PDB file of C-alpha atoms in Angstrom:
ATOM      1  CA  UNK A   7     -17.646  -3.131 -18.927  1.00 45.00           C
ATOM      2  CA  UNK A   8     -19.675  -5.742 -17.071  1.00 51.00           C
ATOM      3  CA  UNK A   9     -18.076  -7.439 -14.064  1.00 55.00           C
ATOM      4  CA  UNK A  10     -18.234 -10.854 -15.728  1.00 68.00           C
ATOM      5  CA  UNK A  11     -16.320  -9.661 -18.811  1.00 77.00           C
ATOM      6  CA  UNK A  12     -12.996  -9.642 -16.965  1.00 86.00           C
ATOM      7  CA  UNK A  13     -10.428  -6.874 -17.192  1.00 90.00           C
ATOM      8  CA  UNK A  14      -7.418  -6.215 -19.370  1.00 92.00           C
ATOM      9  CA  UNK A  15      -5.411  -3.243 -18.165  1.00 92.00           C
ATOM     10  CA  UNK A  16      -2.484  -2.051 -20.284  1.00 92.00           C
ATOM     11  CA  UNK A  17       0.795  -1.110 -18.635  1.00 90.00           C
ATOM     12  CA  UNK A  18       0.700   2.242 -16.875  1.00 90.00           C
ATOM     13  CA  UNK A  19      -3.088   2.366 -16.638  1.00 95.00           C
ATOM     14  CA  UNK A  20      -5.294   2.423 -13.566  1.00 96.00           C
ATOM     15  CA  UNK A  21      -6.480   5.049 -11.113  1.00 96.00           C
ATOM     16  CA  UNK A  22      -3.434   7.099 -10.046  1.00 97.00           C
ATOM     17  CA  UNK A  23      -3.298   8.577  -6.533  1.00 96.00           C
ATOM     18  CA  UNK A  24      -0.740  10.373  -4.397  1.00 95.00           C
ATOM     19  CA  UNK A  25      -0.506   8.343  -1.197  1.00 94.00           C
ATOM     20  CA  UNK A  26       1.964   9.657   1.382  1.00 92.00           C
ATOM     21  CA  UNK A  27       4.206  11.032  -1.373  1.00 92.00           C
ATOM     22  CA  UNK A  28       4.199   7.807  -3.382  1.00 95.00           C
ATOM     23  CA  UNK A  29       2.340   7.094  -6.601  1.00 97.00           C
ATOM     24  CA  UNK A  30      -0.293   4.474  -5.883  1.00 97.00           C
ATOM     25  CA  UNK A  31      -2.188   3.073  -8.859  1.00 97.00           C
ATOM     26  CA  UNK A  32      -5.369   1.111  -8.265  1.00 97.00           C
ATOM     27  CA  UNK A  33      -5.353  -1.635 -10.887  1.00 97.00           C
ATOM     28  CA  UNK A  34      -8.426  -3.592  -9.718  1.00 96.00           C
ATOM     29  CA  UNK A  35     -10.996  -2.182  -7.291  1.00 95.00           C
ATOM     30  CA  UNK A  36     -13.479  -4.148  -5.203  1.00 95.00           C
ATOM     31  CA  UNK A  37     -16.390  -3.364  -7.534  1.00 92.00           C
ATOM     32  CA  UNK A  38     -14.428  -4.947 -10.404  1.00 93.00           C
ATOM     33  CA  UNK A  39     -13.857  -8.194  -8.481  1.00 94.00           C
ATOM     34  CA  UNK A  40     -17.270  -8.601  -6.874  1.00 93.00           C
ATOM     35  CA  UNK A  41     -15.599  -7.567  -3.608  1.00 94.00           C
ATOM     36  CA  UNK A  42     -13.069 -10.398  -3.644  1.00 95.00           C
ATOM     37  CA  UNK A  43      -9.901  -8.319  -3.838  1.00 96.00           C
ATOM     38  CA  UNK A  44      -8.166  -5.119  -4.821  1.00 97.00           C
ATOM     39  CA  UNK A  45      -4.868  -4.845  -6.690  1.00 98.00           C
ATOM     40  CA  UNK A  46      -2.648  -1.796  -6.586  1.00 97.00           C
ATOM     41  CA  UNK A  47       0.882  -0.762  -7.496  1.00 97.00           C
ATOM     42  CA  UNK A  48       2.996   1.467  -5.273  1.00 97.00           C
ATOM     43  CA  UNK A  49       5.833   3.410  -6.927  1.00 97.00           C
ATOM     44  CA  UNK A  50       8.249   4.748  -4.324  1.00 96.00           C
ATOM     45  CA  UNK A  51      10.673   7.526  -5.205  1.00 95.00           C
ATOM     46  CA  UNK A  52      14.346   7.122  -4.277  1.00 93.00           C
ATOM     47  CA  UNK A  53      15.101   7.371  -0.550  1.00 88.00           C
ATOM     48  CA  UNK A  54      14.030   8.907   1.611  1.00 87.00           C
ATOM     49  CA  UNK A  55      10.528   7.703   0.809  1.00 86.00           C
ATOM     50  CA  UNK A  56       7.730   7.510   3.347  1.00 87.00           C
ATOM     51  CA  UNK A  57       5.578   4.456   3.735  1.00 91.00           C
ATOM     52  CA  UNK A  58       2.500   3.897   5.851  1.00 94.00           C
ATOM     53  CA  UNK A  59       2.803   3.630   9.622  1.00 95.00           C
ATOM     54  CA  UNK A  60       3.229   0.208  11.193  1.00 96.00           C
ATOM     55  CA  UNK A  61      -0.294  -1.216  11.210  1.00 97.00           C
ATOM     56  CA  UNK A  62      -2.605  -4.200  11.242  1.00 97.00           C
ATOM     57  CA  UNK A  63      -5.922  -4.819   9.520  1.00 96.00           C
ATOM     58  CA  UNK A  64      -8.135  -7.868   9.045  1.00 96.00           C
ATOM     59  CA  UNK A  65      -7.388  -8.079   5.312  1.00 96.00           C
ATOM     60  CA  UNK A  66      -4.851 -10.484   3.815  1.00 97.00           C
ATOM     61  CA  UNK A  67      -2.189  -8.772   1.732  1.00 97.00           C
ATOM     62  CA  UNK A  68       0.366 -10.087  -0.751  1.00 98.00           C
ATOM     63  CA  UNK A  69       3.240  -7.880  -1.922  1.00 98.00           C
ATOM     64  CA  UNK A  70       5.361  -8.657  -4.983  1.00 98.00           C
ATOM     65  CA  UNK A  71       8.444  -6.507  -5.581  1.00 98.00           C
ATOM     66  CA  UNK A  72       8.643  -5.464  -9.239  1.00 98.00           C
ATOM     67  CA  UNK A  73      11.633  -3.125  -9.094  1.00 97.00           C
ATOM     68  CA  UNK A  74      14.166  -1.831  -6.586  1.00 97.00           C
ATOM     69  CA  UNK A  75      14.682  -3.141  -3.065  1.00 97.00           C
ATOM     70  CA  UNK A  76      12.090  -1.793  -0.627  1.00 97.00           C
ATOM     71  CA  UNK A  77      12.267  -2.446   3.096  1.00 96.00           C
ATOM     72  CA  UNK A  78       9.408  -4.372   4.717  1.00 97.00           C
ATOM     73  CA  UNK A  79       8.545  -4.983   8.312  1.00 97.00           C
ATOM     74  CA  UNK A  80       6.443  -8.116   8.697  1.00 97.00           C
ATOM     75  CA  UNK A  81       5.737  -8.877  12.340  1.00 96.00           C
ATOM     76  CA  UNK A  82       9.113  -8.535  14.058  1.00 95.00           C
ATOM     77  CA  UNK A  83      11.081  -9.264  10.868  1.00 97.00           C
ATOM     78  CA  UNK A  84      12.726  -6.418   8.927  1.00 97.00           C
ATOM     79  CA  UNK A  85      13.835  -7.374   5.405  1.00 96.00           C
ATOM     80  CA  UNK A  86      15.284  -5.746   2.317  1.00 96.00           C
ATOM     81  CA  UNK A  87      13.275  -7.276  -0.520  1.00 98.00           C
ATOM     82  CA  UNK A  88      14.884  -7.265  -3.982  1.00 98.00           C
ATOM     83  CA  UNK A  89      12.841  -7.507  -7.182  1.00 98.00           C
ATOM     84  CA  UNK A  90      11.087 -10.860  -7.415  1.00 98.00           C
ATOM     85  CA  UNK A  91      10.455 -11.159  -3.663  1.00 98.00           C
ATOM     86  CA  UNK A  92       6.953 -12.068  -2.514  1.00 98.00           C
ATOM     87  CA  UNK A  93       5.700 -11.286   0.982  1.00 98.00           C
ATOM     88  CA  UNK A  94       2.407 -12.450   2.480  1.00 98.00           C
ATOM     89  CA  UNK A  95       0.892 -10.510   5.372  1.00 97.00           C
ATOM     90  CA  UNK A  96      -2.066 -12.474   6.759  1.00 97.00           C
ATOM     91  CA  UNK A  97      -4.856 -10.477   8.367  1.00 96.00           C
ATOM     92  CA  UNK A  98      -3.867  -9.251  11.819  1.00 97.00           C
ATOM     93  CA  UNK A  99      -0.062  -9.252  11.392  1.00 98.00           C
ATOM     94  CA  UNK A 100       1.760  -5.952  11.890  1.00 98.00           C
ATOM     95  CA  UNK A 101       3.420  -4.702   8.711  1.00 98.00           C
ATOM     96  CA  UNK A 102       4.709  -1.695   6.793  1.00 97.00           C
ATOM     97  CA  UNK A 103       7.075  -0.888   3.935  1.00 97.00           C
ATOM     98  CA  UNK A 104       9.179   1.925   2.524  1.00 96.00           C
ATOM     99  CA  UNK A 105      12.074   2.586   0.157  1.00 96.00           C
ATOM    100  CA  UNK A 106      15.456   3.259   1.784  1.00 95.00           C
ATOM    101  CA  UNK A 107      17.513   2.826  -1.370  1.00 95.00           C
ATOM    102  CA  UNK A 108      18.802   5.593  -3.697  1.00 95.00           C
ATOM    103  CA  UNK A 109      16.769   4.309  -6.650  1.00 96.00           C
ATOM    104  CA  UNK A 110      12.994   3.966  -7.149  1.00 97.00           C
ATOM    105  CA  UNK A 111      11.072   0.879  -6.069  1.00 97.00           C
ATOM    106  CA  UNK A 112       7.777  -0.569  -7.286  1.00 97.00           C
ATOM    107  CA  UNK A 113       5.573  -3.070  -5.494  1.00 98.00           C
ATOM    108  CA  UNK A 114       2.422  -4.810  -6.715  1.00 98.00           C
ATOM    109  CA  UNK A 115      -0.009  -5.548  -3.888  1.00 98.00           C
ATOM    110  CA  UNK A 116      -3.102  -7.744  -3.692  1.00 98.00           C
ATOM    111  CA  UNK A 117      -5.503  -7.298  -0.773  1.00 97.00           C
ATOM    112  CA  UNK A 118      -8.452  -9.500   0.096  1.00 97.00           C
ATOM    113  CA  UNK A 119     -11.242  -8.848   0.527  1.00 95.00           C
ATOM    114  CA  UNK A 120     -11.529  -5.733  -1.598  1.00 94.00           C
ATOM    115  CA  UNK A 121     -12.709  -2.342  -0.406  1.00 93.00           C
ATOM    116  CA  UNK A 122      -9.539  -1.358   1.444  1.00 92.00           C
ATOM    117  CA  UNK A 123      -8.502   0.708  -1.570  1.00 94.00           C
ATOM    118  CA  UNK A 124     -11.026   3.331  -0.419  1.00 94.00           C
ATOM    119  CA  UNK A 125      -8.568   4.205   2.374  1.00 95.00           C
ATOM    120  CA  UNK A 126      -5.995   5.200  -0.256  1.00 95.00           C
ATOM    121  CA  UNK A 127      -8.575   7.274  -2.123  1.00 95.00           C
ATOM    122  CA  UNK A 128      -9.646   9.109   1.032  1.00 95.00           C
ATOM    123  CA  UNK A 129      -6.090   9.816   2.210  1.00 95.00           C
ATOM    124  CA  UNK A 130      -5.152  11.012  -1.276  1.00 95.00           C
ATOM    125  CA  UNK A 131      -8.116  13.404  -1.361  1.00 95.00           C
ATOM    126  CA  UNK A 132      -7.351  14.791   2.113  1.00 94.00           C
ATOM    127  CA  UNK A 133      -3.659  15.311   1.246  1.00 93.00           C
ATOM    128  CA  UNK A 134      -4.665  17.872  -1.380  1.00 93.00           C
ATOM    129  CA  UNK A 135      -5.153  20.288   1.532  1.00 92.00           C
ATOM    130  CA  UNK A 136      -1.720  19.495   2.975  1.00 90.00           C
ATOM    131  CA  UNK A 137       0.041  16.673   4.801  1.00 87.00           C
ATOM    132  CA  UNK A 138      -2.046  14.625   7.214  1.00 89.00           C
ATOM    133  CA  UNK A 139      -1.087  14.581  10.868  1.00 90.00           C
ATOM    134  CA  UNK A 140      -0.610  11.152  12.461  1.00 90.00           C
ATOM    135  CA  UNK A 141      -3.924  11.677  14.275  1.00 93.00           C
ATOM    136  CA  UNK A 142      -5.768  12.443  11.005  1.00 93.00           C
ATOM    137  CA  UNK A 143      -4.247   9.377   9.344  1.00 93.00           C
ATOM    138  CA  UNK A 144      -5.187   7.193  12.340  1.00 94.00           C
ATOM    139  CA  UNK A 145      -8.789   8.454  12.201  1.00 95.00           C
ATOM    140  CA  UNK A 146      -9.169   7.742   8.467  1.00 95.00           C
ATOM    141  CA  UNK A 147      -7.413   4.366   8.732  1.00 95.00           C
ATOM    142  CA  UNK A 148      -9.670   3.309  11.588  1.00 95.00           C
ATOM    143  CA  UNK A 149     -12.722   3.653   9.343  1.00 94.00           C
ATOM    144  CA  UNK A 150     -11.274   0.867   7.161  1.00 93.00           C
ATOM    145  CA  UNK A 151     -10.322  -1.527   9.958  1.00 94.00           C
ATOM    146  CA  UNK A 152      -6.692  -0.447  10.176  1.00 95.00           C
ATOM    147  CA  UNK A 153      -5.087  -0.157  13.585  1.00 96.00           C
ATOM    148  CA  UNK A 154      -1.985   2.039  13.624  1.00 96.00           C
ATOM    149  CA  UNK A 155       0.657   0.560  15.940  1.00 96.00           C
ATOM    150  CA  UNK A 156       3.607   2.865  15.371  1.00 93.00           C
ATOM    151  CA  UNK A 157       5.311   5.302  13.048  1.00 92.00           C
ATOM    152  CA  UNK A 158       6.477   4.563   9.494  1.00 92.00           C
ATOM    153  CA  UNK A 159       9.899   2.980   9.101  1.00 93.00           C
ATOM    154  CA  UNK A 160      12.627   5.607   9.402  1.00 90.00           C
ATOM    155  CA  UNK A 161      14.629   6.471   6.262  1.00 82.00           C
ATOM    156  CA  UNK A 162      17.739   4.703   7.586  1.00 78.00           C
ATOM    157  CA  UNK A 163      17.903   1.244   9.138  1.00 62.00           C
TER     158      UNK A 163
END
């Protein structure tokens, strides 16, 4: 499909990855948007689920909660976000998310500019050999402009 033809992606389709024990599906990659953005869905299992460490990056990120009630940290704010909640993390703000509830959660995320999805692909590939240490994750993340500031959110608040 040519880039100017647009994209129609049926439900459940995309490039599926294991990212930190969660199912991450890349819906739109940078090469499909002329570098403008990437879109991905994160499906968290019931608690305790692990999210990424607290981090910053220069990309702007929008999260829309599709299902469940994941926990987000956005700057100093910690919020439980029920389905329908939208969160905007401008480039440079510290943020992370996880699922602390006993039922699954799904989040649709948009990140601009695109290209950041390569971090998910690389982490997913490395995890096939076993869990990544915090140092390994920090090294990979740094290649994509991410600065790790702290650990993931703990399972309980």
